[in-house]
């Protein structure tokens, strides 16, 4: 089977799922509003439909970009970068592939940030911030990308038949390292991060964390509102770099009890060791991808002009890797949704069911997220249960 056919089938599956979701949402227009007010319910449906339409366009755009790479793009890069097939040449080949890809994705990012999200009432981003973000991302790509790709290509060239196993170890180690440095180095490059100064709130959050045996090196807020109005909170980092990070939008929208319920939910992931389970699953996915792509038929390389290019296997990983994740997604999403239900219960236990439910409703309202999803969309795409399913589970617990 050719690469183009495989990509075509994958894209068709994505489009089919999106069209099913749109059909489901259109039917929901005629139903009575639940959880949200009638106005918010209808608005959330319209926004969700618009987002799914954008997703359809994005998937088609990505499909044609990938076809272009396979048909002539890789041959073009090979002509300019590959002479002796050295590690340096192959690293530059892949960096050029990523940099060009970053610029090709710009039209989608610009439309999403400055048109779709602004129309929906989310985006606050300015042209200056957008441009600076893109430049910073590009610099990180060039610096970190060069080091990582060079190391992976070294494995390919010098570590024999089982090069893919050593490449997997390096890639997974870098992923772990990224989690450690993300909250202390990467986030401050893009957002102003400062410690929470509200002593009363700090005391309540600290007491909540102590109940769960969770220690961190600080409780911070970030100025997320300079880009987007959506609400969020997370525990970033690993080991001693762990931080509680609250979006300024969340601090403004939720009262203290609701905020503690959200944090209780996140602490539930810590108590249930979901982060460690996720790391183990991530390792399995990384292992599977490197094993599969190390044993691809030569025909795939011939079809994409990558037959005599050491970087070819890594280029195909980034073209087809999403397909492997998509195939695994039903299992991964089901496990994630199960963990989310348990985390909700933990948040409710630390605070109350009403606080947890009110927090979920506020998140849905402020993020203009529709409260239901079709079964097929949930099966393939949702790592979190719908708000209606989460509230139902809390009511039945």
PDB file of C-alpha atoms in Angstrom, residues 144-361:
ATOM      1  CA  UNK A 144      17.061  21.881  20.992  1.00  0.00           C
ATOM      2  CA  UNK A 145      16.112  20.316  17.659  1.00  0.00           C
ATOM      3  CA  UNK A 146      19.675  20.349  16.379  1.00  0.00           C
ATOM      4  CA  UNK A 147      21.054  18.632  19.494  1.00  0.00           C
ATOM      5  CA  UNK A 148      18.303  15.998  19.619  1.00  0.00           C
ATOM      6  CA  UNK A 149      18.322  15.212  15.903  1.00  0.00           C
ATOM      7  CA  UNK A 150      22.114  14.971  15.829  1.00  0.00           C
ATOM      8  CA  UNK A 151      21.998  12.463  18.708  1.00  0.00           C
ATOM      9  CA  UNK A 152      19.262  10.381  17.034  1.00  0.00           C
ATOM     10  CA  UNK A 153      21.154  10.323  13.741  1.00  0.00           C
ATOM     11  CA  UNK A 154      24.317   9.293  15.582  1.00  0.00           C
ATOM     12  CA  UNK A 155      22.397   6.265  16.894  1.00  0.00           C
ATOM     13  CA  UNK A 156      21.197   5.454  13.369  1.00  0.00           C
ATOM     14  CA  UNK A 157      24.678   5.610  11.850  1.00  0.00           C
ATOM     15  CA  UNK A 158      26.862   4.031  14.520  1.00  0.00           C
ATOM     16  CA  UNK A 159      24.811   1.818  16.845  1.00  0.00           C
ATOM     17  CA  UNK A 160      23.945  -1.008  14.475  1.00  0.00           C
ATOM     18  CA  UNK A 161      20.784  -3.057  14.094  1.00  0.00           C
ATOM     19  CA  UNK A 162      19.258  -1.926  17.368  1.00  0.00           C
ATOM     20  CA  UNK A 163      19.897   1.771  16.821  1.00  0.00           C
ATOM     21  CA  UNK A 164      16.162   2.392  17.224  1.00  0.00           C
ATOM     22  CA  UNK A 165      16.235   1.219  20.852  1.00  0.00           C
ATOM     23  CA  UNK A 166      18.988   3.674  21.786  1.00  0.00           C
ATOM     24  CA  UNK A 167      17.186   6.408  19.830  1.00  0.00           C
ATOM     25  CA  UNK A 168      14.039   5.622  21.826  1.00  0.00           C
ATOM     26  CA  UNK A 169      15.961   5.968  25.103  1.00  0.00           C
ATOM     27  CA  UNK A 170      17.372   9.347  24.051  1.00  0.00           C
ATOM     28  CA  UNK A 171      14.005  10.650  22.836  1.00  0.00           C
ATOM     29  CA  UNK A 172      12.244   9.560  26.022  1.00  0.00           C
ATOM     30  CA  UNK A 173      14.985  11.047  28.203  1.00  0.00           C
ATOM     31  CA  UNK A 174      14.620  14.375  26.374  1.00  0.00           C
ATOM     32  CA  UNK A 175      10.836  14.198  26.912  1.00  0.00           C
ATOM     33  CA  UNK A 176      11.419  13.690  30.652  1.00  0.00           C
ATOM     34  CA  UNK A 177      13.942  16.534  30.718  1.00  0.00           C
ATOM     35  CA  UNK A 178      11.467  18.788  28.907  1.00  0.00           C
ATOM     36  CA  UNK A 179       8.900  18.106  31.636  1.00  0.00           C
ATOM     37  CA  UNK A 180      11.437  19.049  34.302  1.00  0.00           C
ATOM     38  CA  UNK A 181      12.574  22.314  32.716  1.00  0.00           C
ATOM     39  CA  UNK A 182       9.232  23.363  31.200  1.00  0.00           C
ATOM     40  CA  UNK A 183       7.815  25.279  34.204  1.00  0.00           C
ATOM     41  CA  UNK A 184      11.130  26.843  35.273  1.00  0.00           C
ATOM     42  CA  UNK A 185      12.708  27.724  31.905  1.00  0.00           C
ATOM     43  CA  UNK A 186      10.287  27.418  28.983  1.00  0.00           C
ATOM     44  CA  UNK A 187       7.100  28.952  30.447  1.00  0.00           C
ATOM     45  CA  UNK A 188       8.876  32.127  31.715  1.00  0.00           C
ATOM     46  CA  UNK A 189      10.145  32.699  28.175  1.00  0.00           C
ATOM     47  CA  UNK A 190       6.549  33.197  27.021  1.00  0.00           C
ATOM     48  CA  UNK A 191       4.618  34.290  30.113  1.00  0.00           C
ATOM     49  CA  UNK A 192       5.183  36.390  33.190  1.00  0.00           C
ATOM     50  CA  UNK A 193       5.119  33.945  36.085  1.00  0.00           C
ATOM     51  CA  UNK A 194       4.829  35.167  39.649  1.00  0.00           C
ATOM     52  CA  UNK A 195       4.121  33.624  43.012  1.00  0.00           C
ATOM     53  CA  UNK A 196       0.604  33.977  44.390  1.00  0.00           C
ATOM     54  CA  UNK A 197       0.578  36.801  46.928  1.00  0.00           C
ATOM     55  CA  UNK A 198      -2.899  36.247  48.422  1.00  0.00           C
ATOM     56  CA  UNK A 199      -1.924  34.837  51.835  1.00  0.00           C
ATOM     57  CA  UNK A 200      -5.406  33.458  52.530  1.00  0.00           C
ATOM     58  CA  UNK A 201      -5.537  31.607  49.192  1.00  0.00           C
ATOM     59  CA  UNK A 202      -1.958  30.369  49.648  1.00  0.00           C
ATOM     60  CA  UNK A 203      -2.822  28.946  53.054  1.00  0.00           C
ATOM     61  CA  UNK A 204      -5.857  27.078  51.695  1.00  0.00           C
ATOM     62  CA  UNK A 205      -3.941  25.690  48.699  1.00  0.00           C
ATOM     63  CA  UNK A 206      -1.024  24.651  50.924  1.00  0.00           C
ATOM     64  CA  UNK A 207      -3.388  22.889  53.331  1.00  0.00           C
ATOM     65  CA  UNK A 208      -4.987  21.074  50.404  1.00  0.00           C
ATOM     66  CA  UNK A 209      -1.600  19.918  49.118  1.00  0.00           C
ATOM     67  CA  UNK A 210      -0.496  18.764  52.568  1.00  0.00           C
ATOM     68  CA  UNK A 211      -3.580  16.528  52.808  1.00  0.00           C
ATOM     69  CA  UNK A 212      -2.365  14.744  49.687  1.00  0.00           C
ATOM     70  CA  UNK A 213       1.341  14.683  50.558  1.00  0.00           C
ATOM     71  CA  UNK A 214       2.132  16.870  47.562  1.00  0.00           C
ATOM     72  CA  UNK A 215       5.121  19.201  47.743  1.00  0.00           C
ATOM     73  CA  UNK A 216       6.076  21.798  45.169  1.00  0.00           C
ATOM     74  CA  UNK A 217       8.596  24.605  44.828  1.00  0.00           C
ATOM     75  CA  UNK A 218       5.879  27.241  44.582  1.00  0.00           C
ATOM     76  CA  UNK A 219       2.330  28.267  43.681  1.00  0.00           C
ATOM     77  CA  UNK A 220       2.318  30.589  40.682  1.00  0.00           C
ATOM     78  CA  UNK A 221       0.014  32.513  38.389  1.00  0.00           C
ATOM     79  CA  UNK A 222       0.789  33.332  34.764  1.00  0.00           C
ATOM     80  CA  UNK A 223      -0.556  36.127  32.588  1.00  0.00           C
ATOM     81  CA  UNK A 224      -2.346  33.781  30.181  1.00  0.00           C
ATOM     82  CA  UNK A 225      -4.953  36.467  29.467  1.00  0.00           C
ATOM     83  CA  UNK A 226      -2.521  38.401  27.279  1.00  0.00           C
ATOM     84  CA  UNK A 227      -3.089  35.694  24.681  1.00  0.00           C
ATOM     85  CA  UNK A 228      -6.358  33.968  25.518  1.00  0.00           C
ATOM     86  CA  UNK A 229      -9.343  34.238  27.870  1.00  0.00           C
ATOM     87  CA  UNK A 230      -9.788  30.493  28.441  1.00  0.00           C
ATOM     88  CA  UNK A 231      -9.395  29.096  31.954  1.00  0.00           C
ATOM     89  CA  UNK A 232      -6.845  26.514  33.019  1.00  0.00           C
ATOM     90  CA  UNK A 233      -4.599  25.300  35.826  1.00  0.00           C
ATOM     91  CA  UNK A 234      -1.957  22.599  35.985  1.00  0.00           C
ATOM     92  CA  UNK A 235       0.829  21.079  38.037  1.00  0.00           C
ATOM     93  CA  UNK A 236       3.917  21.527  35.904  1.00  0.00           C
ATOM     94  CA  UNK A 237       7.277  19.821  36.091  1.00  0.00           C
ATOM     95  CA  UNK A 238       8.630  16.669  37.683  1.00  0.00           C
ATOM     96  CA  UNK A 239      10.591  15.918  40.840  1.00  0.00           C
ATOM     97  CA  UNK A 240      11.839  19.117  42.540  1.00  0.00           C
ATOM     98  CA  UNK A 241      10.692  21.332  39.652  1.00  0.00           C
ATOM     99  CA  UNK A 242       6.983  20.715  40.395  1.00  0.00           C
ATOM    100  CA  UNK A 243       4.932  23.924  40.408  1.00  0.00           C
ATOM    101  CA  UNK A 244       1.262  24.731  40.836  1.00  0.00           C
ATOM    102  CA  UNK A 245       0.406  27.030  37.924  1.00  0.00           C
ATOM    103  CA  UNK A 246      -2.872  28.968  37.785  1.00  0.00           C
ATOM    104  CA  UNK A 247      -3.991  31.023  34.807  1.00  0.00           C
ATOM    105  CA  UNK A 248      -4.900  34.588  35.792  1.00  0.00           C
ATOM    106  CA  UNK A 249      -8.199  34.006  33.967  1.00  0.00           C
ATOM    107  CA  UNK A 250      -8.983  31.130  36.337  1.00  0.00           C
ATOM    108  CA  UNK A 251      -8.247  33.243  39.411  1.00  0.00           C
ATOM    109  CA  UNK A 252     -10.703  35.871  38.202  1.00  0.00           C
ATOM    110  CA  UNK A 253     -13.507  33.497  37.184  1.00  0.00           C
ATOM    111  CA  UNK A 254     -13.694  31.017  40.066  1.00  0.00           C
ATOM    112  CA  UNK A 255     -14.393  31.620  43.722  1.00  0.00           C
ATOM    113  CA  UNK A 256     -12.033  30.098  46.299  1.00  0.00           C
ATOM    114  CA  UNK A 257     -14.076  26.921  46.846  1.00  0.00           C
ATOM    115  CA  UNK A 258     -14.341  26.251  43.102  1.00  0.00           C
ATOM    116  CA  UNK A 259     -10.635  26.939  42.641  1.00  0.00           C
ATOM    117  CA  UNK A 260      -9.773  24.489  45.411  1.00  0.00           C
ATOM    118  CA  UNK A 261     -12.017  21.881  43.765  1.00  0.00           C
ATOM    119  CA  UNK A 262     -10.093  22.289  40.491  1.00  0.00           C
ATOM    120  CA  UNK A 263      -6.796  21.945  42.339  1.00  0.00           C
ATOM    121  CA  UNK A 264      -8.226  18.971  44.221  1.00  0.00           C
ATOM    122  CA  UNK A 265      -8.912  17.375  40.856  1.00  0.00           C
ATOM    123  CA  UNK A 266      -5.313  17.952  39.776  1.00  0.00           C
ATOM    124  CA  UNK A 267      -4.060  16.591  43.099  1.00  0.00           C
ATOM    125  CA  UNK A 268      -6.154  13.503  42.415  1.00  0.00           C
ATOM    126  CA  UNK A 269      -3.886  12.742  39.464  1.00  0.00           C
ATOM    127  CA  UNK A 270      -0.903  12.938  41.827  1.00  0.00           C
ATOM    128  CA  UNK A 271      -2.500  10.742  44.504  1.00  0.00           C
ATOM    129  CA  UNK A 272      -3.561   8.118  41.952  1.00  0.00           C
ATOM    130  CA  UNK A 273      -0.078   8.210  40.354  1.00  0.00           C
ATOM    131  CA  UNK A 274      -1.623   9.105  36.994  1.00  0.00           C
ATOM    132  CA  UNK A 275       1.481  11.098  36.040  1.00  0.00           C
ATOM    133  CA  UNK A 276       3.704   8.048  36.492  1.00  0.00           C
ATOM    134  CA  UNK A 277       1.226   5.921  34.544  1.00  0.00           C
ATOM    135  CA  UNK A 278       1.215   8.522  31.772  1.00  0.00           C
ATOM    136  CA  UNK A 279       5.014   8.476  31.652  1.00  0.00           C
ATOM    137  CA  UNK A 280       4.981   4.686  31.387  1.00  0.00           C
ATOM    138  CA  UNK A 281       2.413   4.861  28.567  1.00  0.00           C
ATOM    139  CA  UNK A 282       4.441   7.569  26.842  1.00  0.00           C
ATOM    140  CA  UNK A 283       7.495   5.315  27.007  1.00  0.00           C
ATOM    141  CA  UNK A 284       5.470   2.499  25.431  1.00  0.00           C
ATOM    142  CA  UNK A 285       4.284   4.790  22.625  1.00  0.00           C
ATOM    143  CA  UNK A 286       7.804   6.090  21.960  1.00  0.00           C
ATOM    144  CA  UNK A 287       9.098   2.500  21.930  1.00  0.00           C
ATOM    145  CA  UNK A 288       6.362   1.368  19.534  1.00  0.00           C
ATOM    146  CA  UNK A 289       6.931   4.263  17.124  1.00  0.00           C
ATOM    147  CA  UNK A 290      10.697   3.778  16.941  1.00  0.00           C
ATOM    148  CA  UNK A 291      10.313   0.004  16.534  1.00  0.00           C
ATOM    149  CA  UNK A 292       7.663   0.296  13.802  1.00  0.00           C
ATOM    150  CA  UNK A 293       9.483   2.960  11.793  1.00  0.00           C
ATOM    151  CA  UNK A 294      12.815   1.159  12.069  1.00  0.00           C
ATOM    152  CA  UNK A 295      11.203  -1.744  10.210  1.00  0.00           C
ATOM    153  CA  UNK A 296       9.226   0.062   7.489  1.00  0.00           C
ATOM    154  CA  UNK A 297       9.239  -1.450   3.974  1.00  0.00           C
ATOM    155  CA  UNK A 298      11.840   0.067   1.632  1.00  0.00           C
ATOM    156  CA  UNK A 299       8.981   0.970  -0.718  1.00  0.00           C
ATOM    157  CA  UNK A 300       7.971   3.789   1.654  1.00  0.00           C
ATOM    158  CA  UNK A 301      11.407   5.354   1.268  1.00  0.00           C
ATOM    159  CA  UNK A 302      11.359   4.915  -2.501  1.00  0.00           C
ATOM    160  CA  UNK A 303       7.961   6.611  -2.777  1.00  0.00           C
ATOM    161  CA  UNK A 304       9.194   9.659  -0.830  1.00  0.00           C
ATOM    162  CA  UNK A 305      12.718   9.978  -2.331  1.00  0.00           C
ATOM    163  CA  UNK A 306      14.242   9.067   1.034  1.00  0.00           C
ATOM    164  CA  UNK A 307      15.813   5.732   0.120  1.00  0.00           C
ATOM    165  CA  UNK A 308      19.454   6.809   0.557  1.00  0.00           C
ATOM    166  CA  UNK A 309      18.867   9.433   3.242  1.00  0.00           C
ATOM    167  CA  UNK A 310      19.714   8.471   6.835  1.00  0.00           C
ATOM    168  CA  UNK A 311      17.280  11.112   8.066  1.00  0.00           C
ATOM    169  CA  UNK A 312      14.478   9.436   6.099  1.00  0.00           C
ATOM    170  CA  UNK A 313      13.218   7.303   8.966  1.00  0.00           C
ATOM    171  CA  UNK A 314      12.846  10.375  11.193  1.00  0.00           C
ATOM    172  CA  UNK A 315      11.137  12.371   8.458  1.00  0.00           C
ATOM    173  CA  UNK A 316       8.590   9.561   8.040  1.00  0.00           C
ATOM    174  CA  UNK A 317       8.067   9.403  11.803  1.00  0.00           C
ATOM    175  CA  UNK A 318       6.882  12.999  11.684  1.00  0.00           C
ATOM    176  CA  UNK A 319       4.729  12.367   8.620  1.00  0.00           C
ATOM    177  CA  UNK A 320       3.118   9.129   9.826  1.00  0.00           C
ATOM    178  CA  UNK A 321       3.669   9.122  13.603  1.00  0.00           C
ATOM    179  CA  UNK A 322       0.259  10.689  14.232  1.00  0.00           C
ATOM    180  CA  UNK A 323      -1.346   7.686  12.541  1.00  0.00           C
ATOM    181  CA  UNK A 324       0.193   5.332  15.122  1.00  0.00           C
ATOM    182  CA  UNK A 325      -1.089   7.552  17.950  1.00  0.00           C
ATOM    183  CA  UNK A 326      -4.528   7.693  16.285  1.00  0.00           C
ATOM    184  CA  UNK A 327      -4.689   3.894  16.180  1.00  0.00           C
ATOM    185  CA  UNK A 328      -3.806   3.763  19.885  1.00  0.00           C
ATOM    186  CA  UNK A 329      -6.080   6.701  20.785  1.00  0.00           C
ATOM    187  CA  UNK A 330      -9.239   4.705  21.718  1.00  0.00           C
ATOM    188  CA  UNK A 331      -7.327   2.836  24.418  1.00  0.00           C
ATOM    189  CA  UNK A 332      -5.349   5.887  25.575  1.00  0.00           C
ATOM    190  CA  UNK A 333      -8.439   8.107  25.688  1.00  0.00           C
ATOM    191  CA  UNK A 334     -10.514   5.529  27.564  1.00  0.00           C
ATOM    192  CA  UNK A 335      -7.801   5.242  30.209  1.00  0.00           C
ATOM    193  CA  UNK A 336      -7.464   9.036  30.422  1.00  0.00           C
ATOM    194  CA  UNK A 337     -11.232   9.524  30.826  1.00  0.00           C
ATOM    195  CA  UNK A 338     -11.254   6.901  33.586  1.00  0.00           C
ATOM    196  CA  UNK A 339      -8.485   8.833  35.358  1.00  0.00           C
ATOM    197  CA  UNK A 340     -10.387  12.111  34.946  1.00  0.00           C
ATOM    198  CA  UNK A 341     -13.504  10.655  36.576  1.00  0.00           C
ATOM    199  CA  UNK A 342     -11.395   9.478  39.523  1.00  0.00           C
ATOM    200  CA  UNK A 343      -9.703  12.883  39.781  1.00  0.00           C
ATOM    201  CA  UNK A 344     -13.127  14.586  39.857  1.00  0.00           C
ATOM    202  CA  UNK A 345     -14.144  12.332  42.737  1.00  0.00           C
ATOM    203  CA  UNK A 346     -10.949  13.252  44.554  1.00  0.00           C
ATOM    204  CA  UNK A 347     -11.600  16.966  44.033  1.00  0.00           C
ATOM    205  CA  UNK A 348     -15.136  16.524  45.363  1.00  0.00           C
ATOM    206  CA  UNK A 349     -13.837  14.572  48.374  1.00  0.00           C
ATOM    207  CA  UNK A 350     -11.348  17.316  49.280  1.00  0.00           C
ATOM    208  CA  UNK A 351     -13.990  20.043  48.890  1.00  0.00           C
ATOM    209  CA  UNK A 352     -17.561  19.030  48.057  1.00  0.00           C
ATOM    210  CA  UNK A 353     -19.586  17.663  45.142  1.00  0.00           C
ATOM    211  CA  UNK A 354     -21.279  21.014  44.683  1.00  0.00           C
ATOM    212  CA  UNK A 355     -17.962  22.878  44.544  1.00  0.00           C
ATOM    213  CA  UNK A 356     -16.609  20.409  41.972  1.00  0.00           C
ATOM    214  CA  UNK A 357     -19.766  20.602  39.883  1.00  0.00           C
ATOM    215  CA  UNK A 358     -19.888  24.397  40.053  1.00  0.00           C
ATOM    216  CA  UNK A 359     -16.240  24.568  38.993  1.00  0.00           C
ATOM    217  CA  UNK A 360     -16.893  22.297  36.002  1.00  0.00           C
ATOM    218  CA  UNK A 361     -19.935  24.345  34.969  1.00  0.00           C
TER     219      UNK A 361
END
